mmCIF file of C-alpha atoms in Angstrom:
data_model
loop_
_atom_site.group_PDB
_atom_site.id
_atom_site.type_symbol
_atom_site.label_atom_id
_atom_site.label_comp_id
_atom_site.label_asym_id
_atom_site.label_seq_id
_atom_site.Cartn_x
_atom_site.Cartn_y
_atom_site.Cartn_z
ATOM 1 C CA UNK Q 1 -20.093 26.961 18.379
ATOM 2 C CA UNK Q 2 -16.906 25.215 19.223
ATOM 3 C CA UNK Q 3 -17.106 26.225 22.946
ATOM 4 C CA UNK Q 4 -20.857 25.155 23.067
ATOM 5 C CA UNK Q 5 -20.085 21.678 21.743
ATOM 6 C CA UNK Q 6 -16.797 20.881 23.242
ATOM 7 C CA UNK Q 7 -13.875 19.507 21.412
ATOM 8 C CA UNK Q 8 -14.685 15.792 22.205
ATOM 9 C CA UNK Q 9 -18.320 16.128 20.844
ATOM 10 C CA UNK Q 10 -17.093 18.029 17.859
ATOM 11 C CA UNK Q 11 -14.549 15.228 17.009
ATOM 12 C CA UNK Q 12 -17.240 12.634 17.278
ATOM 13 C CA UNK Q 13 -19.505 14.624 14.908
ATOM 14 C CA UNK Q 14 -16.644 15.278 12.423
ATOM 15 C CA UNK Q 15 -15.682 11.586 12.209
ATOM 16 C CA UNK Q 16 -19.094 10.741 10.892
ATOM 17 C CA UNK Q 17 -19.004 13.216 7.898
ATOM 18 C CA UNK Q 18 -18.062 12.355 4.336
ATOM 19 C CA UNK Q 19 -14.411 12.911 3.384
ATOM 20 C CA UNK Q 20 -15.186 15.804 0.958
ATOM 21 C CA UNK Q 21 -16.974 17.605 3.678
ATOM 22 C CA UNK Q 22 -14.025 17.145 6.098
ATOM 23 C CA UNK Q 23 -11.729 18.643 3.351
ATOM 24 C CA UNK Q 24 -13.920 21.797 3.004
ATOM 25 C CA UNK Q 25 -14.524 22.129 6.781
ATOM 26 C CA UNK Q 26 -10.745 22.565 7.386
ATOM 27 C CA UNK Q 27 -11.365 26.172 6.314
ATOM 28 C CA UNK Q 28 -14.116 26.894 8.970
ATOM 29 C CA UNK Q 29 -11.625 27.911 11.765
ATOM 30 C CA UNK Q 30 -8.153 27.101 13.066
ATOM 31 C CA UNK Q 31 -9.618 24.821 15.769
ATOM 32 C CA UNK Q 32 -11.603 22.749 13.128
ATOM 33 C CA UNK Q 33 -8.509 22.560 10.878
ATOM 34 C CA UNK Q 34 -6.444 21.265 13.964
ATOM 35 C CA UNK Q 35 -9.100 18.642 14.873
ATOM 36 C CA UNK Q 36 -9.505 17.361 11.323
ATOM 37 C CA UNK Q 37 -5.771 17.092 10.915
ATOM 38 C CA UNK Q 38 -5.101 15.337 14.200
ATOM 39 C CA UNK Q 39 -4.000 11.756 14.470
ATOM 40 C CA UNK Q 40 -6.838 10.972 16.740
ATOM 41 C CA UNK Q 41 -9.429 11.818 14.139
ATOM 42 C CA UNK Q 42 -7.548 10.173 11.403
ATOM 43 C CA UNK Q 43 -7.479 6.846 13.328
ATOM 44 C CA UNK Q 44 -11.288 6.943 13.736
ATOM 45 C CA UNK Q 45 -11.905 7.363 10.022
ATOM 46 C CA UNK Q 46 -12.208 4.409 7.642
ATOM 47 C CA UNK Q 47 -9.983 4.054 4.621
ATOM 48 C CA UNK Q 48 -11.229 6.003 1.664
ATOM 49 C CA UNK Q 49 -10.861 3.066 -0.730
ATOM 50 C CA UNK Q 50 -8.559 0.184 -1.725
ATOM 51 C CA UNK Q 51 -6.741 0.445 -5.017
ATOM 52 C CA UNK Q 52 -6.576 -3.000 -6.657
ATOM 53 C CA UNK Q 53 -4.209 -3.814 -9.568
ATOM 54 C CA UNK Q 54 -4.978 -7.082 -11.380
ATOM 55 C CA UNK Q 55 -4.915 -8.677 -14.887
ATOM 56 C CA UNK Q 56 -7.683 -10.666 -16.487
ATOM 57 C CA UNK Q 57 -5.811 -12.563 -19.298
ATOM 58 C CA UNK Q 58 -3.959 -11.591 -22.438
ATOM 59 C CA UNK Q 59 -4.532 -8.538 -24.431
ATOM 60 C CA UNK Q 60 -6.973 -8.976 -27.476
ATOM 61 C CA UNK Q 61 -5.295 -10.911 -30.281
ATOM 62 C CA UNK Q 62 -2.085 -11.528 -28.478
ATOM 63 C CA UNK Q 63 -2.273 -15.215 -27.662
ATOM 64 C CA UNK Q 64 -0.265 -16.826 -24.919
ATOM 65 C CA UNK Q 65 2.803 -14.696 -25.590
ATOM 66 C CA UNK Q 66 0.862 -11.361 -25.218
ATOM 67 C CA UNK Q 67 1.471 -9.002 -22.244
ATOM 68 C CA UNK Q 68 -1.207 -9.333 -19.682
ATOM 69 C CA UNK Q 69 -4.020 -6.836 -19.608
ATOM 70 C CA UNK Q 70 -3.363 -4.986 -16.328
ATOM 71 C CA UNK Q 71 -6.433 -3.192 -14.837
ATOM 72 C CA UNK Q 72 -6.981 -0.829 -11.914
ATOM 73 C CA UNK Q 73 -10.033 -1.182 -9.811
ATOM 74 C CA UNK Q 74 -11.425 0.515 -6.666
ATOM 75 C CA UNK Q 75 -12.939 -1.403 -3.809
ATOM 76 C CA UNK Q 76 -14.829 1.223 -1.753
ATOM 77 C CA UNK Q 77 -14.958 0.692 1.966
ATOM 78 C CA UNK Q 78 -17.980 0.261 4.186
ATOM 79 C CA UNK Q 79 -19.580 -2.463 2.081
ATOM 80 C CA UNK Q 80 -21.274 -5.349 3.791
ATOM 81 C CA UNK Q 81 -19.770 -8.765 3.081
ATOM 82 C CA UNK Q 82 -21.214 -10.195 -0.064
ATOM 83 C CA UNK Q 83 -22.422 -6.833 -1.493
ATOM 84 C CA UNK Q 84 -19.247 -5.291 -2.835
ATOM 85 C CA UNK Q 85 -18.135 -5.213 -6.490
ATOM 86 C CA UNK Q 86 -14.695 -3.919 -7.474
ATOM 87 C CA UNK Q 87 -15.344 -0.977 -9.833
ATOM 88 C CA UNK Q 88 -12.941 -0.283 -12.676
ATOM 89 C CA UNK Q 89 -10.992 2.816 -11.789
ATOM 90 C CA UNK Q 90 -11.589 5.770 -14.163
ATOM 91 C CA UNK Q 91 -8.149 6.851 -15.037
ATOM 92 C CA UNK Q 92 -9.204 8.678 -18.268
ATOM 93 C CA UNK Q 93 -8.180 12.087 -16.638
ATOM 94 C CA UNK Q 94 -4.568 10.955 -16.954
ATOM 95 C CA UNK Q 95 -3.562 11.327 -20.666
ATOM 96 C CA UNK Q 96 -0.715 8.666 -20.598
ATOM 97 C CA UNK Q 97 -2.821 5.990 -18.958
ATOM 98 C CA UNK Q 98 -3.211 3.936 -22.176
ATOM 99 C CA UNK Q 99 0.607 4.350 -22.984
ATOM 100 C CA UNK Q 100 2.034 3.654 -19.532
ATOM 101 C CA UNK Q 101 1.953 0.829 -16.941
ATOM 102 C CA UNK Q 102 1.257 1.218 -13.312
ATOM 103 C CA UNK Q 103 4.262 -0.417 -11.480
ATOM 104 C CA UNK Q 104 3.667 0.670 -7.847
ATOM 105 C CA UNK Q 105 1.386 2.487 -5.486
ATOM 106 C CA UNK Q 106 1.774 3.905 -2.033
ATOM 107 C CA UNK Q 107 -0.828 5.461 0.306
ATOM 108 C CA UNK Q 108 -3.087 6.937 -2.356
ATOM 109 C CA UNK Q 109 -0.450 7.705 -5.140
ATOM 110 C CA UNK Q 110 0.287 5.533 -8.164
ATOM 111 C CA UNK Q 111 3.502 5.331 -10.014
ATOM 112 C CA UNK Q 112 3.308 4.948 -13.817
ATOM 113 C CA UNK Q 113 6.235 3.896 -16.140
ATOM 114 C CA UNK Q 114 6.638 4.120 -19.876
ATOM 115 C CA UNK Q 115 9.590 2.591 -21.535
ATOM 116 C CA UNK Q 116 9.755 4.443 -24.927
ATOM 117 C CA UNK Q 117 10.858 7.059 -24.189
ATOM 118 C CA UNK Q 118 11.640 6.171 -20.405
ATOM 119 C CA UNK Q 119 9.182 8.261 -18.367
ATOM 120 C CA UNK Q 120 7.782 8.213 -14.865
ATOM 121 C CA UNK Q 121 4.494 9.788 -13.756
ATOM 122 C CA UNK Q 122 3.112 10.043 -10.219
ATOM 123 C CA UNK Q 123 -0.667 10.173 -10.303
ATOM 124 C CA UNK Q 124 -3.229 10.996 -7.559
ATOM 125 C CA UNK Q 125 -6.596 9.339 -8.445
ATOM 126 C CA UNK Q 126 -8.282 10.983 -5.443
ATOM 127 C CA UNK Q 127 -7.653 14.557 -6.693
ATOM 128 C CA UNK Q 128 -7.234 13.480 -10.420
ATOM 129 C CA UNK Q 129 -3.822 15.133 -10.705
ATOM 130 C CA UNK Q 130 -0.445 14.033 -11.838
ATOM 131 C CA UNK Q 131 3.130 14.948 -12.244
ATOM 132 C CA UNK Q 132 5.768 14.010 -14.911
ATOM 133 C CA UNK Q 133 9.089 13.319 -13.472
ATOM 134 C CA UNK Q 134 12.345 14.529 -15.127
ATOM 135 C CA UNK Q 135 14.213 11.713 -16.862
ATOM 136 C CA UNK Q 136 16.623 9.723 -14.603
ATOM 137 C CA UNK Q 137 20.341 10.278 -15.444
ATOM 138 C CA UNK Q 138 20.840 6.531 -16.079
ATOM 139 C CA UNK Q 139 19.774 4.559 -19.186
ATOM 140 C CA UNK Q 140 17.947 1.712 -17.430
ATOM 141 C CA UNK Q 141 15.917 0.953 -14.366
ATOM 142 C CA UNK Q 142 15.622 -2.593 -12.969
ATOM 143 C CA UNK Q 143 13.024 -2.083 -10.211
ATOM 144 C CA UNK Q 144 11.195 1.090 -9.214
ATOM 145 C CA UNK Q 145 9.387 1.860 -5.954
ATOM 146 C CA UNK Q 146 7.231 4.813 -4.805
ATOM 147 C CA UNK Q 147 7.584 6.158 -1.276
ATOM 148 C CA UNK Q 148 4.831 8.405 0.106
ATOM 149 C CA UNK Q 149 3.721 9.122 3.583
ATOM 150 C CA UNK Q 150 0.409 11.295 3.517
ATOM 151 C CA UNK Q 151 0.589 11.666 7.376
ATOM 152 C CA UNK Q 152 3.888 13.437 7.366
ATOM 153 C CA UNK Q 153 4.136 15.451 4.025
ATOM 154 C CA UNK Q 154 2.681 15.967 0.644
ATOM 155 C CA UNK Q 155 6.132 15.190 -0.850
ATOM 156 C CA UNK Q 156 7.070 11.779 -2.190
ATOM 157 C CA UNK Q 157 10.185 9.856 -3.459
ATOM 158 C CA UNK Q 158 10.720 7.334 -6.338
ATOM 159 C CA UNK Q 159 13.571 4.888 -5.885
ATOM 160 C CA UNK Q 160 14.956 3.254 -9.045
ATOM 161 C CA UNK Q 161 17.414 0.355 -8.641
ATOM 162 C CA UNK Q 162 19.725 0.689 -11.632
ATOM 163 C CA UNK Q 163 22.317 -1.994 -11.015
ATOM 164 C CA UNK Q 164 23.220 -4.892 -8.641
ATOM 165 C CA UNK Q 165 26.402 -5.219 -6.562
ATOM 166 C CA UNK Q 166 27.498 -8.328 -4.787
ATOM 167 C CA UNK Q 167 25.992 -7.090 -1.600
ATOM 168 C CA UNK Q 168 23.961 -4.005 -2.585
ATOM 169 C CA UNK Q 169 22.872 -1.924 -5.493
ATOM 170 C CA UNK Q 170 23.247 1.373 -7.309
ATOM 171 C CA UNK Q 171 20.092 3.501 -7.057
ATOM 172 C CA UNK Q 172 18.665 6.824 -8.168
ATOM 173 C CA UNK Q 173 16.214 8.516 -5.940
ATOM 174 C CA UNK Q 174 13.924 11.359 -6.979
ATOM 175 C CA UNK Q 175 12.717 13.631 -4.261
ATOM 176 C CA UNK Q 176 9.777 15.744 -5.124
ATOM 177 C CA UNK Q 177 10.741 18.385 -2.591
ATOM 178 C CA UNK Q 178 13.979 18.968 -4.565
ATOM 179 C CA UNK Q 179 12.648 18.105 -7.931
ATOM 180 C CA UNK Q 180 15.805 16.137 -8.892
ATOM 181 C CA UNK Q 181 17.383 12.700 -8.949
ATOM 182 C CA UNK Q 182 20.449 11.721 -6.834
ATOM 183 C CA UNK Q 183 22.696 8.724 -7.250
ATOM 184 C CA UNK Q 184 23.416 6.450 -4.281
ATOM 185 C CA UNK Q 185 25.117 3.060 -3.528
ATOM 186 C CA UNK Q 186 23.270 0.903 -1.084
ATOM 187 C CA UNK Q 187 25.036 -1.868 1.005
ATOM 188 C CA UNK Q 188 22.265 -4.378 2.008
ATOM 189 C CA UNK Q 189 24.432 -6.244 4.493
ATOM 190 C CA UNK Q 190 23.337 -9.422 2.729
ATOM 191 C CA UNK Q 191 24.271 -11.135 -0.536
ATOM 192 C CA UNK Q 192 22.216 -9.486 -3.221
ATOM 193 C CA UNK Q 193 21.129 -12.943 -4.699
ATOM 194 C CA UNK Q 194 19.062 -13.390 -1.398
ATOM 195 C CA UNK Q 195 17.077 -10.313 -1.810
ATOM 196 C CA UNK Q 196 13.485 -10.435 -3.101
ATOM 197 C CA UNK Q 197 11.425 -7.711 -4.944
ATOM 198 C CA UNK Q 198 8.820 -7.706 -2.044
ATOM 199 C CA UNK Q 199 9.196 -4.280 -0.519
ATOM 200 C CA UNK Q 200 7.131 -2.159 1.785
ATOM 201 C CA UNK Q 201 7.563 1.585 2.576
ATOM 202 C CA UNK Q 202 6.844 2.937 5.992
ATOM 203 C CA UNK Q 203 8.434 5.478 8.362
ATOM 204 C CA UNK Q 204 10.807 6.852 5.858
ATOM 205 C CA UNK Q 205 12.314 3.496 4.977
ATOM 206 C CA UNK Q 206 11.935 0.557 2.549
ATOM 207 C CA UNK Q 207 11.546 -2.885 4.226
ATOM 208 C CA UNK Q 208 12.871 -5.582 1.834
ATOM 209 C CA UNK Q 209 12.278 -9.265 2.430
ATOM 210 C CA UNK Q 210 15.281 -11.640 1.812
ATOM 211 C CA UNK Q 211 15.175 -15.290 1.083
ATOM 212 C CA UNK Q 212 17.845 -15.746 3.776
ATOM 213 C CA UNK Q 213 15.104 -15.191 6.309
ATOM 214 C CA UNK Q 214 15.797 -11.526 6.959
ATOM 215 C CA UNK Q 215 14.107 -8.187 6.459
ATOM 216 C CA UNK Q 216 16.362 -5.315 5.449
ATOM 217 C CA UNK Q 217 15.334 -1.716 6.334
ATOM 218 C CA UNK Q 218 16.710 0.814 3.987
ATOM 219 C CA UNK Q 219 16.609 4.405 5.353
ATOM 220 C CA UNK Q 220 15.788 6.654 2.444
ATOM 221 C CA UNK Q 221 17.435 9.762 4.009
ATOM 222 C CA UNK Q 222 20.881 8.192 4.704
ATOM 223 C CA UNK Q 223 20.544 4.979 2.566
ATOM 224 C CA UNK Q 224 21.858 3.004 5.631
ATOM 225 C CA UNK Q 225 20.622 -0.550 6.011
ATOM 226 C CA UNK Q 226 19.691 -2.501 9.000
ATOM 227 C CA UNK Q 227 19.197 -6.428 8.849
ATOM 228 C CA UNK Q 228 16.652 -8.155 11.190
ATOM 229 C CA UNK Q 229 16.178 -11.937 11.295
ATOM 230 C CA UNK Q 230 12.637 -13.041 10.657
ATOM 231 C CA UNK Q 231 10.614 -15.623 12.660
ATOM 232 C CA UNK Q 232 9.852 -17.892 9.714
ATOM 233 C CA UNK Q 233 11.340 -18.563 6.249
ATOM 234 C CA UNK Q 234 10.535 -16.243 3.426
ATOM 235 C CA UNK Q 235 8.497 -17.543 0.359
ATOM 236 C CA UNK Q 236 6.871 -15.977 -2.564
ATOM 237 C CA UNK Q 237 3.762 -15.767 -0.368
ATOM 238 C CA UNK Q 238 5.408 -13.863 2.508
ATOM 239 C CA UNK Q 239 4.748 -10.167 3.091
ATOM 240 C CA UNK Q 240 5.901 -7.335 5.380
ATOM 241 C CA UNK Q 241 3.718 -4.424 6.536
ATOM 242 C CA UNK Q 242 2.956 -1.990 9.405
ATOM 243 C CA UNK Q 243 0.092 -1.935 11.688
ATOM 244 C CA UNK Q 244 -0.120 0.780 14.411
ATOM 245 C CA UNK Q 245 3.481 1.717 13.569
ATOM 246 C CA UNK Q 246 4.864 -1.653 14.271
ATOM 247 C CA UNK Q 247 6.444 -4.023 11.576
ATOM 248 C CA UNK Q 248 4.485 -7.093 10.936
ATOM 249 C CA UNK Q 249 5.386 -10.275 8.966
ATOM 250 C CA UNK Q 250 2.873 -12.539 7.356
ATOM 251 C CA UNK Q 251 3.641 -16.128 6.214
ATOM 252 C CA UNK Q 252 1.127 -18.272 4.326
ATOM 253 C CA UNK Q 253 1.046 -21.569 2.543
ATOM 254 C CA UNK Q 254 -2.370 -20.887 0.987
ATOM 255 C CA UNK Q 255 -4.473 -22.588 3.544
ATOM 256 C CA UNK Q 256 -2.955 -21.197 6.856
ATOM 257 C CA UNK Q 257 -1.728 -17.724 7.699
ATOM 258 C CA UNK Q 258 0.494 -16.705 10.561
ATOM 259 C CA UNK Q 259 1.229 -13.154 11.521
ATOM 260 C CA UNK Q 260 4.076 -11.985 13.753
ATOM 261 C CA UNK Q 261 4.958 -8.486 15.105
ATOM 262 C CA UNK Q 262 8.366 -7.107 15.789
ATOM 263 C CA UNK Q 263 8.515 -6.157 19.513
ATOM 264 C CA UNK Q 264 12.246 -5.301 19.779
ATOM 265 C CA UNK Q 265 14.126 -4.590 16.512
ATOM 266 C CA UNK Q 266 17.661 -4.665 18.234
ATOM 267 C CA UNK Q 267 16.987 -8.114 19.737
ATOM 268 C CA UNK Q 268 15.026 -9.442 16.773
ATOM 269 C CA UNK Q 269 12.113 -10.313 19.129
ATOM 270 C CA UNK Q 270 9.038 -11.287 17.335
ATOM 271 C CA UNK Q 271 5.637 -12.188 18.776
ATOM 272 C CA UNK Q 272 3.059 -14.504 17.150
ATOM 273 C CA UNK Q 273 -0.052 -12.331 16.980
ATOM 274 C CA UNK Q 274 -2.629 -14.252 14.883
ATOM 275 C CA UNK Q 275 -2.961 -17.583 13.172
ATOM 276 C CA UNK Q 276 -5.971 -18.412 10.821
ATOM 277 C CA UNK Q 277 -6.927 -21.174 8.444
ATOM 278 C CA UNK Q 278 -9.193 -21.632 5.492
ATOM 279 C CA UNK Q 279 -11.977 -22.795 7.874
ATOM 280 C CA UNK Q 280 -11.857 -19.398 9.647
ATOM 281 C CA UNK Q 281 -12.392 -17.603 6.334
ATOM 282 C CA UNK Q 282 -15.079 -19.874 4.956
ATOM 283 C CA UNK Q 283 -16.522 -21.786 7.918
ATOM 284 C CA UNK Q 284 -17.831 -25.422 7.366
ATOM 285 C CA UNK Q 285 -18.898 -27.027 4.164
ATOM 286 C CA UNK Q 286 -16.973 -28.713 1.258
ATOM 287 C CA UNK Q 287 -16.202 -25.324 -0.168
ATOM 288 C CA UNK Q 288 -13.639 -24.556 2.517
ATOM 289 C CA UNK Q 289 -11.776 -27.720 1.769
ATOM 290 C CA UNK Q 290 -10.923 -26.653 -1.902
ATOM 291 C CA UNK Q 291 -10.541 -22.966 -1.059
ATOM 292 C CA UNK Q 292 -7.149 -21.227 -0.806
ATOM 293 C CA UNK Q 293 -6.197 -17.640 -0.047
ATOM 294 C CA UNK Q 294 -3.247 -15.246 -0.539
ATOM 295 C CA UNK Q 295 -2.248 -12.678 1.948
ATOM 296 C CA UNK Q 296 -2.287 -9.110 0.305
ATOM 297 C CA UNK Q 297 -2.040 -6.398 2.839
ATOM 298 C CA UNK Q 298 -2.366 -5.198 6.562
ATOM 299 C CA UNK Q 299 -4.767 -2.608 7.635
ATOM 300 C CA UNK Q 300 -2.651 0.312 8.999
ATOM 301 C CA UNK Q 301 -4.607 0.870 12.200
ATOM 302 C CA UNK Q 302 -6.697 -2.282 12.961
ATOM 303 C CA UNK Q 303 -6.279 -6.032 13.195
ATOM 304 C CA UNK Q 304 -7.597 -6.546 9.769
ATOM 305 C CA UNK Q 305 -5.885 -8.171 6.826
ATOM 306 C CA UNK Q 306 -6.800 -8.278 3.084
ATOM 307 C CA UNK Q 307 -6.883 -11.656 1.450
ATOM 308 C CA UNK Q 308 -7.287 -12.712 -2.185
ATOM 309 C CA UNK Q 309 -9.459 -15.864 -2.631
ATOM 310 C CA UNK Q 310 -10.290 -16.799 -6.278
ATOM 311 C CA UNK Q 311 -12.235 -13.884 -7.757
ATOM 312 C CA UNK Q 312 -12.698 -11.984 -4.497
ATOM 313 C CA UNK Q 313 -10.806 -9.594 -2.223
ATOM 314 C CA UNK Q 314 -11.709 -10.087 1.412
ATOM 315 C CA UNK Q 315 -11.170 -7.871 4.470
ATOM 316 C CA UNK Q 316 -10.788 -10.284 7.366
ATOM 317 C CA UNK Q 317 -11.145 -9.145 11.027
ATOM 318 C CA UNK Q 318 -8.507 -11.153 12.923
ATOM 319 C CA UNK Q 319 -10.034 -10.406 16.370
ATOM 320 C CA UNK Q 320 -13.646 -11.243 15.511
ATOM 321 C CA UNK Q 321 -12.440 -13.937 13.086
ATOM 322 C CA UNK Q 322 -14.936 -13.072 10.327
ATOM 323 C CA UNK Q 323 -15.059 -11.649 6.814
ATOM 324 C CA UNK Q 324 -15.810 -7.992 7.349
ATOM 325 C CA UNK Q 325 -16.036 -6.957 3.678
ATOM 326 C CA UNK Q 326 -15.580 -8.599 0.325
ATOM 327 C CA UNK Q 327 -15.577 -7.349 -3.255
ATOM 328 C CA UNK Q 328 -16.005 -9.467 -6.387
ATOM 329 C CA UNK Q 329 -14.194 -8.799 -9.783
ATOM 330 C CA UNK Q 330 -16.646 -8.509 -12.501
ATOM 331 C CA UNK Q 331 -18.170 -11.150 -14.732
ATOM 332 C CA UNK Q 332 -15.016 -12.626 -16.360
ATOM 333 C CA UNK Q 333 -13.820 -14.110 -12.929
ATOM 334 C CA UNK Q 334 -12.132 -17.188 -14.301
ATOM 335 C CA UNK Q 335 -9.204 -15.054 -15.628
ATOM 336 C CA UNK Q 336 -8.887 -12.629 -12.735
ATOM 337 C CA UNK Q 337 -5.471 -12.696 -11.004
ATOM 338 C CA UNK Q 338 -4.940 -10.116 -8.250
ATOM 339 C CA UNK Q 339 -1.409 -8.524 -8.248
ATOM 340 C CA UNK Q 340 -1.374 -5.846 -5.539
ATOM 341 C CA UNK Q 341 -3.678 -3.926 -3.151
ATOM 342 C CA UNK Q 342 -3.027 -0.339 -2.038
ATOM 343 C CA UNK Q 343 -4.872 1.213 0.848
ATOM 344 C CA UNK Q 344 -5.844 4.808 0.733
ATOM 345 C CA UNK Q 345 -5.998 6.538 4.103
ATOM 346 C CA UNK Q 346 -7.646 9.953 4.672
ATOM 347 C CA UNK Q 347 -5.068 12.685 5.063
ATOM 348 C CA UNK Q 348 -4.913 16.380 4.314
ATOM 349 C CA UNK Q 349 -1.536 15.879 2.742
ATOM 350 C CA UNK Q 350 -3.077 13.381 0.311
ATOM 351 C CA UNK Q 351 -5.218 16.166 -0.913
ATOM 352 C CA UNK Q 352 -2.314 18.447 -1.287
ATOM 353 C CA UNK Q 353 -0.035 15.919 -3.153
ATOM 354 C CA UNK Q 354 0.644 17.018 -6.810
ATOM 355 C CA UNK Q 355 -1.587 20.126 -6.243
#
């Protein structure tokens, strides 16, 4: 059958199948497995879903001092603009969901944390599996990040910052391949007071924004750091991310968004790729004058960005300059506040993670 169809035709057919069918069809033959696992087919496939973390007001009976009620929702892809609704993620399969808090996510996996006793869990909502990590050797954690690349391996890392140094930090790193934590000292190359908690994982490294107008790349294999100057100041609205393997930087003031791409890391050469305003997101009318938006994430393969405008998550095509998809957040819209968006790509390693 493979010879009759030809590999190009077979690839086009497979790219139109549901994800579960693709996962099963890897067992048909070695050639099918190779095609389904290839980067070319992966780039033709849409994202499985977007994981959305938000809170919608204080917990019941808590008043203003109560902890916010964090919720996890799913925004399925392929929905026409105006028709999508973010659906509450069913995490009931994970027994510690009600006792833990989602603190990070990366490429389809979620990181849960419980403080009493201190415990980390890595959860795969796609396969509905989870793993409990051994306790770190230290007694506290200041900031924790999940690092997972489903294109490279089913293994993941959890990075816990346990203390701050004048120009660096002490960290513990859990590697699922070894099943153990290791202590490290990190030298940022910048004053620690300038570092933000805005971090992005890609290509084996954490990319951390600094208020001094730099991005620090922390190699998680060697823990070596590289500092690169940014093309614009860093604010609480700034974000870093990757698209087509290149580092991008987004700066927004709520009404205008500018996106740069790093062309030469050694020379710190950035190119302005896109610039959009509120009028591009909501053309014409008085509604656009009062509207604001927050930048949330880059699409990993296309010139599409994810924006939060009150009560809605928007997927905006930067080339066509139009809203491609949008998802509303339930009926209690007034209290909804988006915290983070995590994009889930199709990958055979995602299916194997935590198996």
